[in-house]
GROMACS .gro file of C-alpha atoms in nm:
model
  365
    1ARG     CA    1   2.700   4.268  -2.439
    2ASN     CA    2   2.421   4.064  -2.600
    3THR     CA    3   2.617   3.962  -2.907
    4PRO     CA    4   2.524   3.638  -3.092
    5PHE     CA    5   2.852   3.489  -2.962
    6HIS     CA    6   2.752   3.545  -2.599
    7ALA     CA    7   2.405   3.407  -2.669
    8LEU     CA    8   2.562   3.096  -2.822
    9ILE     CA    9   2.786   3.044  -2.517
   10MET     CA   10   2.486   3.081  -2.285
   11ASN     CA   11   2.283   2.827  -2.488
   12VAL     CA   12   2.566   2.575  -2.481
   13ALA     CA   13   2.594   2.613  -2.102
   14LYS     CA   14   2.220   2.586  -2.051
   15SER     CA   15   2.179   2.280  -2.270
   16GLY     CA   16   2.460   2.086  -2.100
   17TYR     CA   17   2.409   1.812  -1.844
   18ARG     CA   18   2.626   1.647  -1.584
   19VAL     CA   19   2.600   1.312  -1.404
   20PHE     CA   20   2.716   1.302  -1.042
   21SER     CA   21   2.740   1.017  -0.791
   22ALA     CA   22   2.642   1.106  -0.434
   23ASN     CA   23   2.794   0.792  -0.280
   24SER     CA   24   3.102   0.802  -0.057
   25THR     CA   25   3.164   0.424  -0.074
   26PRO     CA   26   3.348   0.286  -0.381
   27ALA     CA   27   3.119  -0.021  -0.416
   28CYS     CA   28   2.819   0.207  -0.466
   29THR     CA   29   2.976   0.401  -0.754
   30GLU     CA   30   2.994   0.091  -0.980
   31LEU     CA   31   2.642   0.148  -1.120
   32SER     CA   32   2.722   0.520  -1.176
   33LYS     CA   33   3.033   0.423  -1.377
   34LYS     CA   34   2.835   0.178  -1.593
   35ILE     CA   35   2.567   0.440  -1.665
   36THR     CA   36   2.820   0.712  -1.757
   37GLU     CA   37   3.009   0.467  -1.982
   38ARG     CA   38   2.687   0.392  -2.169
   39LEU     CA   39   2.611   0.764  -2.201
   40GLY     CA   40   2.965   0.845  -2.312
   41VAL     CA   41   3.011   1.116  -2.048
   42GLU     CA   42   3.243   1.157  -1.753
   43LEU     CA   43   3.123   1.142  -1.394
   44GLY     CA   44   3.093   1.494  -1.247
   45LYS     CA   45   3.376   1.613  -1.022
   46SER     CA   46   3.266   1.610  -0.660
   47VAL     CA   47   3.387   1.493  -0.321
   48VAL     CA   48   3.153   1.317  -0.077
   49TYR     CA   49   3.289   1.202   0.257
   50GLN     CA   50   3.216   1.158   0.627
   51GLU     CA   51   3.412   1.371   0.870
   52SER     CA   52   3.557   1.222   1.189
   53ASN     CA   53   3.237   1.320   1.377
   54ARG     CA   54   3.030   1.127   1.113
   55GLU     CA   55   2.886   1.443   0.956
   56THR     CA   56   2.849   1.423   0.578
   57ARG     CA   57   3.030   1.679   0.367
   58VAL     CA   58   2.978   1.736  -0.007
   59GLU     CA   59   3.193   1.956  -0.231
   60ILE     CA   60   3.106   2.022  -0.596
   61LYS     CA   61   3.432   2.069  -0.788
   62GLU     CA   62   3.300   2.220  -1.115
   63SER     CA   63   3.050   2.481  -1.235
   64VAL     CA   64   2.691   2.358  -1.271
   65ARG     CA   65   2.519   2.694  -1.329
   66GLY     CA   66   2.218   2.664  -1.560
   67GLN     CA   67   2.276   2.292  -1.623
   68THR     CA   68   2.060   1.982  -1.584
   69ILE     CA   69   2.218   1.760  -1.319
   70PHE     CA   70   2.152   1.388  -1.266
   71ILE     CA   71   2.249   1.253  -0.922
   72ILE     CA   72   2.287   0.873  -0.916
   73GLN     CA   73   2.244   0.738  -0.564
   74THR     CA   74   2.255   0.365  -0.496
   75ILE     CA   75   2.156   0.268  -0.144
   76PRO     CA   76   2.409   0.060   0.056
   77ARG     CA   77   2.346  -0.103   0.394
   78ASP     CA   78   2.398   0.233   0.567
   79VAL     CA   79   2.070   0.372   0.434
   80ASN     CA   80   2.052   0.690   0.642
   81THR     CA   81   2.401   0.807   0.544
   82ALA     CA   82   2.312   0.755   0.175
   83ILE     CA   83   1.996   0.965   0.218
   84MET     CA   84   2.193   1.249   0.382
   85GLU     CA   85   2.453   1.234   0.102
   86LEU     CA   86   2.175   1.270  -0.156
   87LEU     CA   87   2.000   1.554   0.031
   88ILE     CA   88   2.320   1.750   0.089
   89MET     CA   89   2.440   1.708  -0.271
   90ALA     CA   90   2.100   1.815  -0.408
   91TYR     CA   91   2.101   2.122  -0.184
   92ALA     CA   92   2.463   2.204  -0.282
   93LEU     CA   93   2.365   2.187  -0.652
   94LYS     CA   94   2.053   2.397  -0.588
   95THR     CA   95   2.258   2.669  -0.419
   96SER     CA   96   2.509   2.648  -0.708
   97CYS     CA   97   2.227   2.752  -0.947
   98ALA     CA   98   2.175   2.420  -1.129
   99LYS     CA   99   1.868   2.448  -1.356
  100ASN     CA  100   1.721   2.100  -1.295
  101ILE     CA  101   1.828   1.841  -1.037
  102ILE     CA  102   1.712   1.489  -1.121
  103GLY     CA  103   1.763   1.205  -0.875
  104VAL     CA  104   1.837   0.861  -1.017
  105ILE     CA  105   1.751   0.637  -0.720
  106PRO     CA  106   1.716   0.279  -0.853
  107TYR     CA  107   1.604   0.143  -0.514
  108PHE     CA  108   1.396   0.397  -0.324
  109PRO     CA  109   1.470   0.360   0.049
  110TYR     CA  110   1.196   0.339   0.315
  111SER     CA  111   0.954   0.228   0.042
  112LYS     CA  112   0.819  -0.048   0.269
  113GLN     CA  113   0.713   0.218   0.520
  114CYS     CA  114   0.441   0.355   0.294
  115LYS     CA  115   0.138   0.263   0.507
  116MET     CA  116   0.015   0.382   0.845
  117ARG     CA  117   0.074   0.135   1.128
  118LYS     CA  118   0.000   0.155   1.501
  119ARG     CA  119   0.068   0.520   1.580
  120GLY     CA  120   0.358   0.511   1.335
  121SER     CA  121   0.414   0.738   1.038
  122ILE     CA  122   0.439   0.712   0.661
  123VAL     CA  123   0.816   0.761   0.642
  124CYS     CA  124   0.817   0.732   0.263
  125LYS     CA  125   0.605   1.048   0.239
  126LEU     CA  126   0.844   1.229   0.475
  127LEU     CA  127   1.140   1.131   0.256
  128ALA     CA  128   0.957   1.253  -0.056
  129SER     CA  129   0.901   1.593   0.110
  130MET     CA  130   1.267   1.614   0.219
  131LEU     CA  131   1.392   1.542  -0.135
  132ALA     CA  132   1.165   1.813  -0.278
  133LYS     CA  133   1.282   2.062  -0.013
  134ALA     CA  134   1.648   1.981  -0.087
  135GLY     CA  135   1.597   2.083  -0.450
  136LEU     CA  136   1.516   1.771  -0.655
  137THR     CA  137   1.281   1.842  -0.947
  138HIS     CA  138   1.236   1.488  -1.087
  139ILE     CA  139   1.313   1.128  -0.985
  140ILE     CA  140   1.397   0.818  -1.187
  141THR     CA  141   1.350   0.501  -0.982
  142MET     CA  142   1.282   0.134  -1.043
  143ASP     CA  143   1.006  -0.101  -0.921
  144LEU     CA  144   0.869   0.099  -0.629
  145HIS     CA  145   0.738  -0.129  -0.355
  146GLN     CA  146   0.391   0.020  -0.412
  147LYS     CA  147   0.320   0.219  -0.729
  148GLU     CA  148   0.102   0.460  -0.527
  149ILE     CA  149   0.422   0.600  -0.368
  150GLN     CA  150   0.446   0.822  -0.678
  151GLY     CA  151   0.157   1.022  -0.532
  152PHE     CA  152   0.373   1.128  -0.234
  153PHE     CA  153   0.584   1.350  -0.461
  154THR     CA  154   0.510   1.702  -0.581
  155PHE     CA  155   0.726   1.652  -0.892
  156PRO     CA  156   0.740   1.389  -1.173
  157VAL     CA  157   0.848   1.032  -1.092
  158ASP     CA  158   0.950   0.779  -1.358
  159ASN     CA  159   0.902   0.430  -1.212
  160LEU     CA  160   1.098   0.207  -1.451
  161ARG     CA  161   1.052  -0.172  -1.461
  162ALA     CA  162   1.317  -0.442  -1.430
  163SER     CA  163   1.081  -0.722  -1.536
  164PRO     CA  164   1.188  -0.718  -1.908
  165PHE     CA  165   1.546  -0.794  -1.797
  166LEU     CA  166   1.435  -1.070  -1.558
  167VAL     CA  167   1.202  -1.223  -1.820
  168GLN     CA  168   1.491  -1.221  -2.069
  169TYR     CA  169   1.713  -1.393  -1.809
  170ILE     CA  170   1.453  -1.668  -1.760
  171GLN     CA  171   1.429  -1.726  -2.136
  172GLU     CA  172   1.804  -1.729  -2.199
  173GLU     CA  173   1.957  -1.871  -1.880
  174ILE     CA  174   1.706  -2.126  -1.748
  175PRO     CA  175   1.717  -2.440  -1.964
  176ASP     CA  176   1.375  -2.594  -2.020
  177TYR     CA  177   1.202  -2.285  -1.876
  178ARG     CA  178   0.882  -2.391  -2.058
  179ASN     CA  179   0.845  -2.654  -1.787
  180ALA     CA  180   0.852  -2.383  -1.519
  181ILE     CA  181   0.575  -2.239  -1.305
  182ILE     CA  182   0.575  -1.886  -1.161
  183VAL     CA  183   0.517  -1.879  -0.783
  184ALA     CA  184   0.390  -1.595  -0.561
  185LYS     CA  185   0.507  -1.657  -0.202
  186SER     CA  186   0.199  -1.477  -0.069
  187PRO     CA  187  -0.135  -1.356  -0.213
  188SER     CA  188  -0.004  -0.997  -0.203
  189ALA     CA  189   0.271  -1.091  -0.454
  190ALA     CA  190   0.024  -1.262  -0.691
  191LYS     CA  191  -0.020  -0.963  -0.923
  192ARG     CA  192   0.352  -0.939  -0.999
  193ALA     CA  193   0.372  -1.319  -1.045
  194GLN     CA  194   0.071  -1.312  -1.279
  195SER     CA  195   0.246  -1.049  -1.493
  196PHE     CA  196   0.552  -1.280  -1.533
  197ALA     CA  197   0.334  -1.587  -1.598
  198GLU     CA  198   0.133  -1.416  -1.873
  199ARG     CA  199   0.442  -1.281  -2.048
  200LEU     CA  200   0.621  -1.618  -2.041
  201ARG     CA  201   0.300  -1.815  -2.119
  202LEU     CA  202   0.352  -2.019  -1.802
  203GLY     CA  203   0.130  -2.142  -1.519
  204LEU     CA  204   0.087  -1.964  -1.186
  205ALA     CA  205   0.097  -2.096  -0.827
  206VAL     CA  206   0.019  -1.896  -0.512
  207MET     CA  207   0.128  -1.982  -0.159
  208HIS     CA  208  -0.133  -1.919   0.108
  209GLY     CA  209  -0.140  -1.992   0.478
  210GLU     CA  210   0.014  -1.945   0.818
  211ALA     CA  211   0.383  -1.959   0.715
  212GLN     CA  212   0.342  -1.612   0.562
  213CYS     CA  213   0.316  -1.295   0.766
  214SER     CA  214   0.188  -1.062   0.497
  215GLU     CA  215   0.261  -0.696   0.566
  216SER     CA  216  -0.087  -0.601   0.445
  217ASP     CA  217  -0.231  -0.784   0.749
  218MET     CA  218  -0.063  -0.526   0.969
  219ALA     CA  219  -0.153  -0.237   0.744
  220ASP     CA  220  -0.376  -0.039   0.971
  221GLY     CA  221  -0.425  -0.212   1.307
  222ARG     CA  222  -0.369   0.093   1.520
  223HIS     CA  223  -0.605  -0.045   1.794
  224SER     CA  224  -0.680   0.301   1.921
  225PRO     CA  225  -0.902   0.330   2.119
  226PRO     CA  226  -0.841  -0.009   2.290
  227CYS     CA  227  -1.069  -0.302   2.210
  228VAL     CA  228  -1.226  -0.302   2.558
  229ARG     CA  229  -1.573  -0.161   2.603
  230ASN     CA  230  -1.554   0.199   2.724
  231THR     CA  231  -1.809   0.261   3.000
  232PHE     CA  232  -1.753   0.638   2.969
  233GLY     CA  233  -1.863   0.645   2.602
  234HIS     CA  234  -2.199   0.735   2.461
  235PRO     CA  235  -2.465   0.538   2.651
  236GLY     CA  236  -2.620   0.263   2.443
  237LEU     CA  237  -2.338   0.276   2.179
  238GLU     CA  238  -2.184  -0.067   2.120
  239LEU     CA  239  -1.969  -0.104   1.810
  240PRO     CA  240  -1.942  -0.449   1.648
  241LEU     CA  241  -1.615  -0.621   1.737
  242MET     CA  242  -1.383  -0.707   1.450
  243MET     CA  243  -1.305  -1.080   1.454
  244ALA     CA  244  -0.937  -1.174   1.475
  245LYS     CA  245  -0.781  -1.327   1.163
  246GLU     CA  246  -0.690  -1.693   1.163
  247LYS     CA  247  -0.473  -1.813   0.879
  248PRO     CA  248  -0.539  -2.156   0.731
  249PRO     CA  249  -0.265  -2.422   0.715
  250ILE     CA  250  -0.010  -2.363   0.441
  251THR     CA  251  -0.141  -2.449   0.097
  252VAL     CA  252  -0.007  -2.417  -0.256
  253VAL     CA  253  -0.276  -2.312  -0.503
  254GLY     CA  254  -0.145  -2.465  -0.826
  255ASP     CA  255   0.047  -2.779  -0.921
  256VAL     CA  256   0.426  -2.754  -0.890
  257GLY     CA  257   0.503  -3.128  -0.910
  258GLY     CA  258   0.779  -3.209  -1.160
  259ARG     CA  259   0.823  -2.839  -1.245
  260ILE     CA  260   1.087  -2.568  -1.216
  261ALA     CA  261   0.951  -2.318  -0.959
  262ILE     CA  262   1.034  -1.950  -1.013
  263ILE     CA  263   0.944  -1.734  -0.711
  264VAL     CA  264   0.910  -1.365  -0.807
  265ASP     CA  265   0.900  -1.057  -0.584
  266ASP     CA  266   1.022  -0.696  -0.589
  267ILE     CA  267   1.256  -0.701  -0.286
  268ILE     CA  268   1.458  -0.984  -0.132
  269ASP     CA  269   1.587  -0.871   0.206
  270ASP     CA  270   1.519  -1.108   0.496
  271VAL     CA  271   1.519  -1.443   0.320
  272GLU     CA  272   1.342  -1.661   0.580
  273ASP     CA  273   1.012  -1.640   0.387
  274PHE     CA  274   1.181  -1.738   0.061
  275VAL     CA  275   1.367  -2.029   0.227
  276ALA     CA  276   1.044  -2.158   0.389
  277THR     CA  277   0.860  -2.129   0.055
  278ALA     CA  278   1.139  -2.319  -0.123
  279GLU     CA  279   1.117  -2.603   0.133
  280ILE     CA  280   0.741  -2.639   0.078
  281LEU     CA  281   0.780  -2.627  -0.302
  282LYS     CA  282   1.047  -2.900  -0.279
  283GLU     CA  283   0.809  -3.114  -0.070
  284ARG     CA  284   0.537  -3.062  -0.333
  285GLY     CA  285   0.763  -3.196  -0.608
  286ALA     CA  286   0.938  -2.894  -0.764
  287TYR     CA  287   1.278  -3.016  -0.885
  288LYS     CA  288   1.451  -2.678  -0.922
  289ILE     CA  289   1.381  -2.348  -0.745
  290TYR     CA  290   1.476  -1.999  -0.859
  291VAL     CA  291   1.409  -1.667  -0.683
  292MET     CA  292   1.377  -1.352  -0.897
  293ALA     CA  293   1.368  -1.003  -0.744
  294THR     CA  294   1.453  -0.650  -0.859
  295HIS     CA  295   1.623  -0.528  -0.541
  296GLY     CA  296   1.868  -0.764  -0.370
  297LEU     CA  297   1.916  -0.607  -0.027
  298LEU     CA  298   2.014  -0.946   0.120
  299SER     CA  299   2.061  -0.819   0.476
  300ALA     CA  300   2.212  -0.994   0.779
  301ASP     CA  301   2.261  -1.372   0.731
  302ALA     CA  302   2.084  -1.385   0.392
  303PRO     CA  303   2.382  -1.525   0.188
  304ARG     CA  304   2.441  -1.811   0.436
  305LEU     CA  305   2.071  -1.897   0.459
  306ILE     CA  306   2.040  -1.905   0.079
  307GLU     CA  307   2.352  -2.121   0.048
  308GLU     CA  308   2.211  -2.377   0.297
  309SER     CA  309   1.855  -2.370   0.155
  310ALA     CA  310   1.672  -2.561  -0.119
  311ILE     CA  311   1.695  -2.254  -0.346
  312ASP     CA  312   1.910  -2.325  -0.652
  313GLU     CA  313   1.961  -1.968  -0.772
  314VAL     CA  314   1.874  -1.611  -0.664
  315VAL     CA  315   1.862  -1.360  -0.949
  316VAL     CA  316   1.862  -0.989  -0.865
  317THR     CA  317   1.949  -0.668  -1.052
  318ASN     CA  318   2.231  -0.427  -0.967
  319THR     CA  319   2.002  -0.153  -0.829
  320VAL     CA  320   2.161  -0.225  -0.489
  321PRO     CA  321   2.532  -0.315  -0.448
  322HIS     CA  322   2.567  -0.676  -0.331
  323GLU     CA  323   2.920  -0.783  -0.430
  324VAL     CA  324   3.007  -0.891  -0.073
  325GLN     CA  325   2.698  -1.115  -0.057
  326LYS     CA  326   2.792  -1.272  -0.395
  327LEU     CA  327   3.134  -1.368  -0.258
  328GLN     CA  328   2.963  -1.539   0.037
  329CYS     CA  329   2.703  -1.717  -0.179
  330PRO     CA  330   2.773  -1.831  -0.539
  331LYS     CA  331   2.398  -1.894  -0.590
  332ILE     CA  332   2.339  -1.517  -0.624
  333LYS     CA  333   2.341  -1.395  -0.987
  334THR     CA  334   2.317  -1.034  -1.110
  335VAL     CA  335   2.133  -0.882  -1.406
  336ASP     CA  336   2.263  -0.542  -1.523
  337VAL     CA  337   1.992  -0.273  -1.561
  338SER     CA  338   2.227   0.022  -1.629
  339MET     CA  339   2.106   0.021  -1.991
  340ILE     CA  340   1.749   0.134  -1.911
  341LEU     CA  341   1.868   0.391  -1.653
  342ALA     CA  342   2.114   0.542  -1.904
  343GLU     CA  343   1.843   0.554  -2.172
  344ALA     CA  344   1.603   0.727  -1.928
  345ILE     CA  345   1.869   0.992  -1.854
  346ARG     CA  346   1.936   1.045  -2.225
  347ARG     CA  347   1.565   1.079  -2.311
  348ILE     CA  348   1.489   1.319  -2.025
  349HIS     CA  349   1.786   1.538  -2.117
  350ASN     CA  350   1.685   1.545  -2.487
  351GLY     CA  351   1.319   1.606  -2.406
  352GLU     CA  352   1.214   1.282  -2.574
  353SER     CA  353   0.911   1.071  -2.481
  354MET     CA  354   0.960   0.806  -2.212
  355ALA     CA  355   0.683   0.587  -2.362
  356TYR     CA  356   0.942   0.364  -2.535
  357LEU     CA  357   1.068   0.249  -2.192
  358PHE     CA  358   0.714   0.151  -2.088
  359ARG     CA  359   0.616  -0.059  -2.393
  360ASN     CA  360   0.360  -0.325  -2.305
  361ILE     CA  361   0.359  -0.212  -1.939
  362THR     CA  362   0.001  -0.212  -1.815
  363VAL     CA  363  -0.155  -0.040  -1.510
  364ASP     CA  364  -0.135  -0.366  -1.311
  365ASP     CA  365   0.236  -0.431  -1.379
   0.00000   0.00000   0.00000
């Protein structure tokens, strides 16, 4: 029963790995195909679909017992369906006795809802708990909205960076980039912009003022109890009243006159802020304006607004499918990051160090 031959067969089975895509829409499987091509493996056999009553059904069509499974899930516009697909596939693999289930989620959904607001909830933490409960044992993601989100998980998280690819794009595709200046559209984006500026040996400009509605200003204004003086409280207790914020008129800290302005951020979704920033930079003398972001969600009217704006080019990675938006707006360009995701999968499967993927990445990046 325990012959060397059987032991060998068991070892081969245990050391194997499979890559599955949990998406039911064809556009979302493009990144999965690129990653599997780079790895030289076939995409795992599975069927993911929505029934007529909109329930998600997942069927695994091959044995995964004792294997390490990577589930690639790109997030389309229908975010909640994509999350259910991922949860159900992870649970199906768990109940099929997969040894490790690793989620490759390039854009982590609900990552903007990572702070407490006005009797709300930290949805990102809820999603982390759901993924763990479904059976995931590890996550590979890219440019989390806040790095502290990693602390919501009870298992390892590899937060890869897209900035090397975007920096390379600037150097190779923007002529005369040495005459550029990196722009943060709000003080909260200054750290990311500073990282780009230091790597490219360029200057830095920061937008500040009333045109921005920074999400950090709303971070914890729960206003409970109300701001009126409570006559039923402890007698003689009068807490100091917090003064309301008043933003100054819009200012650009840094000289953009006669320069190429490169606005950097992690997510470009609603583009009104970017369009308004581009208008101001144009007024201040910038002669060309680029927008660089890792995740191009580009919701609603974003392609039309970009096309009609002063922005010359929007550069995003393929962490989120945006082919439809590219057809509507030729200004949108894509940088392929499948290389780093494929290398992360290969290293994790082989038990190699991930340090190579984080070369020259500091705590502040």
